[in-house]
Amino acid sequence: MRTDRVRAAERERVAQQTLPPGAYDFYAAGSGEEVSADEAASAWRTYRLLPRILRDVSHVDTSVELLGASLASPVLAAPSAFHLMAHPEGEVATAKGVAEAGSLMIVSSRGTRRIEDVAAAIGLAPWWYQVYVLRDRDHTVRQVERAVAAGAQALVLTVDAPYVAVKPRVRLPLPLPADDELAWSVGLDGRTADREQDPSLGPDAIAWLRRVSGLPVLVKGVLRADDARACVDAGAAGLVVSNHGGRQLDRTVSTARALPAVADAVGEAVPILVDGGIHTGTDVLTALALGARAVLVGRPVLWALAAGGADGVRELFDGYRAELTEAMALAGAPAVADLDRGLVADEVGVAGPGRPASPRPVREAGG
Ligand SMILES: Cc1cc2nc3c(=O)[nH]c(=O)nc-3n(C[C@H](O)[C@H](O)[C@H](O)COP(=O)(O)O)c2cc1C
């Protein structure tokens, strides 16, 4: 299964027909007027590329090393809540598909299957655990301890949600089965207030989580260069440039446009990941050329899960990899280290349609 735009739209359409309407709306929704959710994908398409010619691209290698994990391609599964609404096996099916494709799943702390069962489905492949720090810190510690015991290799601390934004499209209650694990993870056990995210969180949460878990902590939800630097200073092992798929503050800058400034601010200090509207291999190539080490995909995984279960998820990631391979070959970049700013026209002073030309330093990576 390829992932290009037509097929991405088709996958969403099939999922929409398969899913109960309440579930589809919950997954698809953005906050506010859905401006950020709507423009995420088109923002990647505003960049224009400057391919290199006469490079030996007879072998193209999409593999990457990320915080000690060896991955077949730089496309990861973003953390997303409530997979049970998309498939009876929920996160377990997602995990199988992602692992079979040689990719990495960031398991949401708002999961709907036991973390131990998700870990078992992943087997020996690496996975990371996404954390919200809740008002009830003891509960957060218990969640993290379970994830560490189950084998998580890093934590991803989501910081763009001090409060959960209103999504006008979402109608409660969600079509979720009554389930003990769900009650425990989401706080549907009558303890809702202290299971909400702690809105007083500061940068010291990064070092705290590291201490509690003994794992590297990435910070997800970075859009600004100053915040990026502050997170690195506070001990972040990596950053995810994200606006939560347009589900928190609406009208934030697109991640496609936020990424270059964050990459410039951080340099090679820690790996930068990015998500939001990444639907094709050329989107992935553009993100890596602009300074990301890897990308995350959110809704496409949910659509693939709803339509095809674990097989659908594996095919989705295989599709991204096939498209990235083709895009890299045509761009004259046999390895991901060859993807640099020099490939992006408006980043090197040749105006694309997205914005006026503004010369930027070209980072030469791998010649
Ligand atoms: C239905 C849904 C649930 C999500 N749940 C979480 C979550 O539990 N934790 C988190 O950090 N991000 C969550 N996100 C945000 C994703 O991790 C990611 O940032 C976003 O989906 C990327 O955009 P994309 O869907 O266009 O790929 C969720 C997104 C969606 C669509």
Coordinates of C-alpha atoms and ligand atoms in Angstrom, one line a residue:
M1 CA 0.0 0.0 0.0
R2 CA 1.5 3.3 -1.0
T3 CA 0.9 6.4 1.0
D4 CA 0.6 9.2 -1.5
R5 CA -2.1 11.9 -1.1
V6 CA -4.8 10.1 -3.1
R7 CA -4.3 7.0 -1.1
A8 CA -4.0 8.9 2.2
A9 CA -7.4 10.4 1.5
E10 CA -8.8 7.0 0.4
R11 CA -7.6 5.4 3.6
E12 CA -9.3 8.1 5.7
R13 CA -12.5 7.6 3.7
V14 CA -12.6 3.9 4.3
A15 CA -11.9 4.4 8.0
Q16 CA -14.7 6.9 8.1
Q17 CA -17.1 4.3 6.7
T18 CA -15.8 1.6 9.1
L19 CA -15.7 3.5 12.3
P20 CA -18.6 4.5 14.5
P21 CA -19.3 8.2 13.7
G22 CA -18.3 9.3 17.3
A23 CA -14.9 7.5 16.9
Y24 CA -14.2 9.0 13.5
D25 CA -14.9 12.5 14.7
F26 CA -12.7 12.1 17.8
Y27 CA -9.8 11.0 15.7
A28 CA -10.2 13.5 12.9
A29 CA -11.0 16.5 15.1
G30 CA -8.9 19.6 15.6
S31 CA -9.5 22.2 18.2
G32 CA -11.2 25.6 17.7
E33 CA -12.0 26.2 14.0
E34 CA -9.6 23.4 13.0
V35 CA -7.3 25.9 11.1
S36 CA -4.1 24.2 12.3
A37 CA -5.5 20.7 11.7
D38 CA -6.6 21.7 8.2
E39 CA -3.3 23.3 7.0
A40 CA -0.8 20.8 8.5
A41 CA -0.5 18.6 5.4
S42 CA -0.6 21.5 2.8
A43 CA 2.2 23.3 4.7
W44 CA 4.7 20.6 3.7
R45 CA 3.6 21.0 0.1
T46 CA 4.6 24.7 0.1
Y47 CA 8.3 23.8 0.0
R48 CA 10.1 23.2 -3.3
L49 CA 13.0 20.9 -3.7
L50 CA 16.4 21.2 -5.5
P51 CA 17.4 17.6 -6.3
R52 CA 21.1 16.7 -6.9
I53 CA 22.0 14.8 -10.1
L54 CA 24.7 12.3 -11.0
R55 CA 24.9 10.7 -7.6
D56 CA 25.0 7.0 -7.2
V57 CA 21.6 6.1 -6.0
S58 CA 21.7 2.4 -7.1
H59 CA 21.3 1.6 -3.4
V60 CA 19.2 3.8 -1.1
D61 CA 19.3 3.2 2.6
T62 CA 16.4 4.7 4.7
S63 CA 17.6 3.3 8.0
V64 CA 18.3 5.5 11.0
E65 CA 19.8 5.2 14.5
L66 CA 17.7 7.0 17.1
L67 CA 18.7 7.1 20.7
G68 CA 20.2 3.7 20.4
A69 CA 17.4 2.2 18.4
S70 CA 18.1 0.9 14.8
L71 CA 15.1 1.5 12.6
A72 CA 14.3 0.5 9.1
S73 CA 13.0 4.0 8.3
P74 CA 12.7 7.4 10.0
V75 CA 8.9 7.1 10.2
L76 CA 7.5 6.4 13.7
A77 CA 4.0 5.9 15.1
A78 CA 2.9 9.0 17.1
P79 CA 1.3 8.4 20.4
S80 CA -2.5 8.5 20.1
A81 CA -5.2 7.7 22.5
F82 CA -8.0 5.1 22.5
H83 CA -7.1 2.6 19.7
L84 CA -9.9 0.3 20.9
M85 CA -12.4 2.5 19.1
A86 CA -10.6 1.7 15.8
H87 CA -10.0 -2.1 16.3
P88 CA -11.0 -4.8 18.8
E89 CA -7.3 -5.5 19.6
G90 CA -6.6 -1.8 20.0
E91 CA -3.0 -0.8 20.7
V92 CA -1.9 -4.5 20.5
A93 CA -2.8 -4.6 16.8
T94 CA -1.0 -1.3 16.2
A95 CA 2.1 -2.5 18.0
K96 CA 2.2 -5.7 15.9
G97 CA 2.0 -3.8 12.6
V98 CA 4.6 -1.2 13.6
A99 CA 7.0 -3.8 14.8
E100 CA 6.6 -6.0 11.7
A101 CA 7.5 -3.0 9.6
G102 CA 10.7 -2.4 11.6
S103 CA 9.5 0.9 12.9
L104 CA 9.0 2.3 16.4
M105 CA 5.8 2.9 18.3
I106 CA 5.4 5.7 20.9
V107 CA 2.7 4.2 23.1
S108 CA 0.2 6.7 24.5
S109 CA -0.4 6.9 28.2
R110 CA -4.0 7.2 27.2
G111 CA -3.9 3.7 25.8
T112 CA -6.8 1.3 26.0
R113 CA -4.9 -2.0 26.4
R114 CA -2.6 -3.1 29.2
I115 CA 0.9 -1.7 28.6
E116 CA 2.3 -5.2 29.3
D117 CA 0.2 -6.7 26.5
V118 CA 1.3 -4.0 24.0
A119 CA 4.9 -4.6 25.0
A120 CA 4.5 -8.3 24.4
A121 CA 3.1 -7.7 20.9
I122 CA 6.1 -5.5 20.1
G123 CA 8.5 -8.3 21.2
L124 CA 12.1 -7.5 21.0
A125 CA 11.8 -4.3 19.0
P126 CA 12.3 -1.0 20.7
W127 CA 9.4 1.2 21.8
W128 CA 8.9 4.5 23.7
Y129 CA 6.2 5.5 26.2
Q130 CA 4.4 8.9 26.1
V131 CA 3.7 10.6 29.4
Y132 CA 1.4 13.3 30.6
V133 CA 2.4 14.5 34.1
L134 CA -0.9 14.5 36.0
R135 CA -1.9 16.4 39.0
D136 CA -1.7 13.1 40.8
R137 CA 2.0 12.6 40.5
D138 CA 1.9 9.2 42.2
H139 CA -0.3 7.9 39.4
T140 CA 2.1 9.2 36.8
V141 CA 5.0 7.5 38.7
R142 CA 3.0 4.2 38.7
Q143 CA 2.3 4.5 34.9
V144 CA 6.0 5.2 34.2
E145 CA 7.2 2.3 36.5
R146 CA 4.9 -0.1 34.6
A147 CA 6.2 1.1 31.2
V148 CA 9.8 0.8 32.4
A149 CA 9.2 -2.7 33.7
A150 CA 7.5 -3.6 30.4
G151 CA 10.6 -2.5 28.5
A152 CA 10.1 1.1 27.3
Q153 CA 13.5 2.5 26.1
A154 CA 12.6 6.2 26.3
L155 CA 9.9 8.5 27.6
V156 CA 8.2 11.2 25.5
L157 CA 6.9 14.0 27.7
T158 CA 4.0 15.8 26.1
V159 CA 4.0 19.5 27.1
D160 CA 1.6 21.2 24.8
A161 CA -1.5 20.2 26.7
P162 CA -1.6 21.9 30.2
Y163 CA -5.3 21.6 29.6
V164 CA -7.1 19.5 27.0
A165 CA -8.5 21.9 24.4
V166 CA -12.1 21.8 23.4
K167 CA -12.7 20.1 20.1
P168 CA -16.1 21.2 18.9
R169 CA -16.6 18.1 16.7
V170 CA -16.2 15.7 19.6
R171 CA -19.4 14.4 21.2
L172 CA -19.2 12.7 24.6
P173 CA -19.4 10.0 25.7
L174 CA -17.0 8.3 23.2
P175 CA -17.9 4.9 21.9
L176 CA -15.5 3.1 24.2
P177 CA -16.1 -0.3 25.9
A178 CA -16.2 -0.4 29.7
D179 CA -12.7 -1.6 30.5
D180 CA -10.7 -1.6 33.7
E181 CA -7.5 -0.7 32.1
L182 CA -9.1 2.3 30.4
A183 CA -10.5 3.5 33.7
W184 CA -7.1 3.2 35.3
S185 CA -5.2 5.0 32.5
V186 CA -7.7 7.7 31.7
G187 CA -9.2 8.4 35.1
L188 CA -12.8 7.3 34.3
D189 CA -12.8 5.7 37.7
G190 CA -14.4 8.7 39.4
R191 CA -11.1 10.5 40.0
T192 CA -11.1 12.6 36.9
A193 CA -9.8 15.9 38.4
D194 CA -6.5 14.6 39.7
R195 CA -6.0 12.5 36.6
E196 CA -5.9 15.7 34.5
Q197 CA -2.6 17.0 33.3
D198 CA -0.8 19.2 35.8
P199 CA -1.0 22.8 34.4
S200 CA 1.8 24.1 36.7
L201 CA 4.4 21.9 35.0
G202 CA 7.8 23.6 34.4
P203 CA 11.1 22.5 32.8
D204 CA 12.2 20.7 36.0
A205 CA 9.7 18.0 35.0
I206 CA 12.2 16.7 32.5
A207 CA 14.9 15.9 35.1
W208 CA 12.3 14.6 37.5
L209 CA 11.0 12.1 34.9
R210 CA 14.5 11.1 34.1
R211 CA 15.2 10.4 37.7
V212 CA 12.0 8.5 38.2
S213 CA 12.5 6.3 35.2
G214 CA 16.2 6.1 34.5
L215 CA 15.3 6.6 30.8
P216 CA 16.1 9.4 28.3
V217 CA 13.2 11.9 28.1
L218 CA 12.2 13.6 24.8
V219 CA 9.9 16.6 24.9
K220 CA 6.9 16.7 22.6
G221 CA 5.1 19.9 21.6
V222 CA 7.9 22.3 20.9
L223 CA 7.3 25.0 18.3
R224 CA 9.7 27.8 19.4
A225 CA 13.5 28.1 19.2
D226 CA 13.7 29.6 22.7
D227 CA 11.7 26.7 24.2
A228 CA 13.8 24.2 22.3
R229 CA 17.0 25.6 23.8
A230 CA 15.4 25.7 27.3
C231 CA 14.3 22.0 27.0
V232 CA 17.8 20.9 25.9
D233 CA 19.3 22.9 28.8
A234 CA 16.9 21.2 31.2
G235 CA 18.1 17.7 30.0
A236 CA 15.8 16.7 27.1
A237 CA 17.3 13.9 25.1
G238 CA 15.3 14.9 22.0
L239 CA 12.5 17.2 20.9
V240 CA 9.4 16.6 18.9
V241 CA 8.2 19.7 16.9
S242 CA 4.5 19.3 17.1
N243 CA 1.2 21.1 17.5
H244 CA -0.6 17.9 18.6
G245 CA -2.1 17.5 15.2
G246 CA -3.9 20.8 15.6
R247 CA -5.7 19.5 18.7
Q248 CA -4.4 22.1 21.2
L249 CA -4.0 25.8 20.6
D250 CA -5.6 26.5 17.2
R251 CA -3.9 28.7 14.6
T252 CA -0.4 27.8 15.8
V253 CA 2.3 27.9 13.1
S254 CA 2.4 24.7 11.1
T255 CA 5.1 22.3 12.1
A256 CA 6.5 22.4 8.6
R257 CA 7.2 26.1 9.1
A258 CA 8.3 25.8 12.8
L259 CA 10.9 23.1 12.2
P260 CA 13.8 25.1 10.6
A261 CA 14.1 27.6 13.4
V262 CA 14.0 24.8 16.1
A263 CA 16.6 22.9 14.1
D264 CA 18.9 26.0 13.9
A265 CA 18.5 26.6 17.6
V266 CA 19.4 23.0 18.6
G267 CA 22.0 22.1 16.0
E268 CA 23.3 18.6 16.6
A269 CA 22.8 18.7 20.4
V270 CA 19.9 16.3 20.4
P271 CA 17.7 14.7 17.7
I272 CA 14.7 16.6 16.5
L273 CA 11.5 14.8 15.4
V274 CA 8.5 16.4 13.8
D275 CA 4.8 15.5 13.3
G276 CA 1.6 16.9 11.8
G277 CA 0.1 16.1 8.3
I278 CA 3.0 14.0 7.1
H279 CA 1.3 11.9 4.4
T280 CA 3.8 11.0 1.8
G281 CA 7.4 10.0 1.4
T282 CA 8.2 13.4 -0.1
D283 CA 6.8 15.0 3.1
V284 CA 9.3 12.8 5.1
L285 CA 12.1 13.8 2.8
T286 CA 11.3 17.5 3.2
A287 CA 11.2 17.2 7.0
L288 CA 14.5 15.4 7.1
A289 CA 16.1 18.0 4.8
L290 CA 14.9 20.8 7.1
G291 CA 16.7 19.2 10.1
A292 CA 14.5 16.5 11.5
R293 CA 16.1 13.1 12.3
A294 CA 12.7 11.3 12.1
V295 CA 9.0 12.0 11.7
L296 CA 5.9 10.8 13.6
V297 CA 2.5 9.9 12.0
G298 CA -0.7 10.0 13.9
R299 CA -4.0 9.9 12.2
P300 CA -2.8 7.8 9.2
V301 CA -2.0 5.0 11.7
L302 CA -5.5 5.2 13.1
W303 CA -7.1 5.0 9.6
A304 CA -4.9 2.1 8.7
L305 CA -5.7 0.3 11.9
A306 CA -9.5 0.8 11.4
A307 CA -9.4 -0.4 7.9
G308 CA -6.9 -3.2 8.1
G309 CA -5.8 -4.0 11.7
A310 CA -2.1 -5.0 12.2
D311 CA -1.7 -5.8 8.5
G312 CA -3.0 -2.4 7.5
V313 CA -0.5 -0.7 9.9
R314 CA 2.4 -2.7 8.6
E315 CA 1.5 -1.9 5.0
L316 CA 1.2 1.8 5.9
F317 CA 4.8 1.9 7.2
D318 CA 6.1 -0.2 4.4
G319 CA 4.4 2.3 2.0
Y320 CA 6.1 5.3 3.7
R321 CA 9.4 3.5 3.4
A322 CA 8.9 2.7 -0.3
E323 CA 7.9 6.3 -1.1
L324 CA 10.8 7.7 0.9
T325 CA 13.2 5.4 -1.0
E326 CA 11.9 6.7 -4.3
A327 CA 12.1 10.3 -3.2
M328 CA 15.6 9.9 -1.9
A329 CA 16.8 8.3 -5.2
L330 CA 15.2 11.0 -7.3
A331 CA 16.7 13.7 -5.0
G332 CA 20.2 12.2 -5.4
A333 CA 20.4 11.2 -1.7
P334 CA 21.4 7.6 -1.1
A335 CA 21.4 7.8 2.7
V336 CA 19.4 9.9 5.2
A337 CA 22.6 11.7 6.1
D338 CA 22.5 13.2 2.6
L339 CA 19.2 15.0 3.3
D340 CA 20.2 18.6 4.1
R341 CA 19.0 22.1 3.7
G342 CA 20.6 22.4 0.3
L343 CA 17.7 20.3 -1.1
V344 CA 15.1 22.8 -0.1
A345 CA 14.8 25.7 -2.6
D346 CA 13.4 28.4 -0.4
E347 CA 15.8 27.5 2.4
V348 CA 18.8 28.3 0.1
G349 CA 17.4 31.5 -1.4
V350 CA 15.5 30.2 -4.4
A351 CA 12.0 31.4 -3.8
G352 CA 9.3 28.7 -3.5
P353 CA 5.6 29.6 -3.3
G354 CA 5.5 29.3 0.5
R355 CA 7.3 32.5 1.3
P356 CA 9.8 35.0 -0.1
A357 CA 13.4 33.9 -0.5
S358 CA 15.5 34.4 2.6
P359 CA 19.0 33.0 2.5
R360 CA 19.8 30.6 5.3
P361 CA 23.0 28.8 6.3
V362 CA 23.2 25.5 4.4
R363 CA 24.1 22.6 6.7
E364 CA 26.3 20.2 4.8
A365 CA 25.7 16.7 6.0
G366 CA 27.6 14.0 4.3
G367 CA 28.6 15.9 1.2
Ligands
LIG1 C1 -6.9 10.8 18.1 C2 -5.6 11.4 18.5 C3 -5.2 11.1 19.8 C4 -4.0 11.6 20.3 N1 -3.5 11.3 21.5 C5 -2.3 11.8 21.9 C6 -1.8 11.4 23.2 O1 -2.4 10.6 23.9 N2 -0.6 11.9 23.6 C7 0.1 12.7 22.8 O2 1.2 13.1 23.1 N3 -0.3 13.1 21.5 C8 -1.5 12.6 21.1 N4 -2.0 13.0 19.9 C9 -1.1 13.8 19.0 C10 -0.2 12.9 18.1 O3 0.8 12.3 18.9 C11 0.5 13.7 17.0 O4 1.1 14.8 17.6 C12 -0.5 14.2 15.9 O5 -1.5 13.3 15.7 C13 0.3 14.4 14.6 O6 -0.5 14.8 13.5 P1 -1.1 13.8 12.4 O7 -2.3 13.1 13.0 O8 -1.5 14.8 11.3 O9 0.0 12.9 12.0 C14 -3.2 12.5 19.4 C15 -3.6 12.7 18.1 C16 -4.8 12.2 17.6 C17 -5.2 12.4 16.2

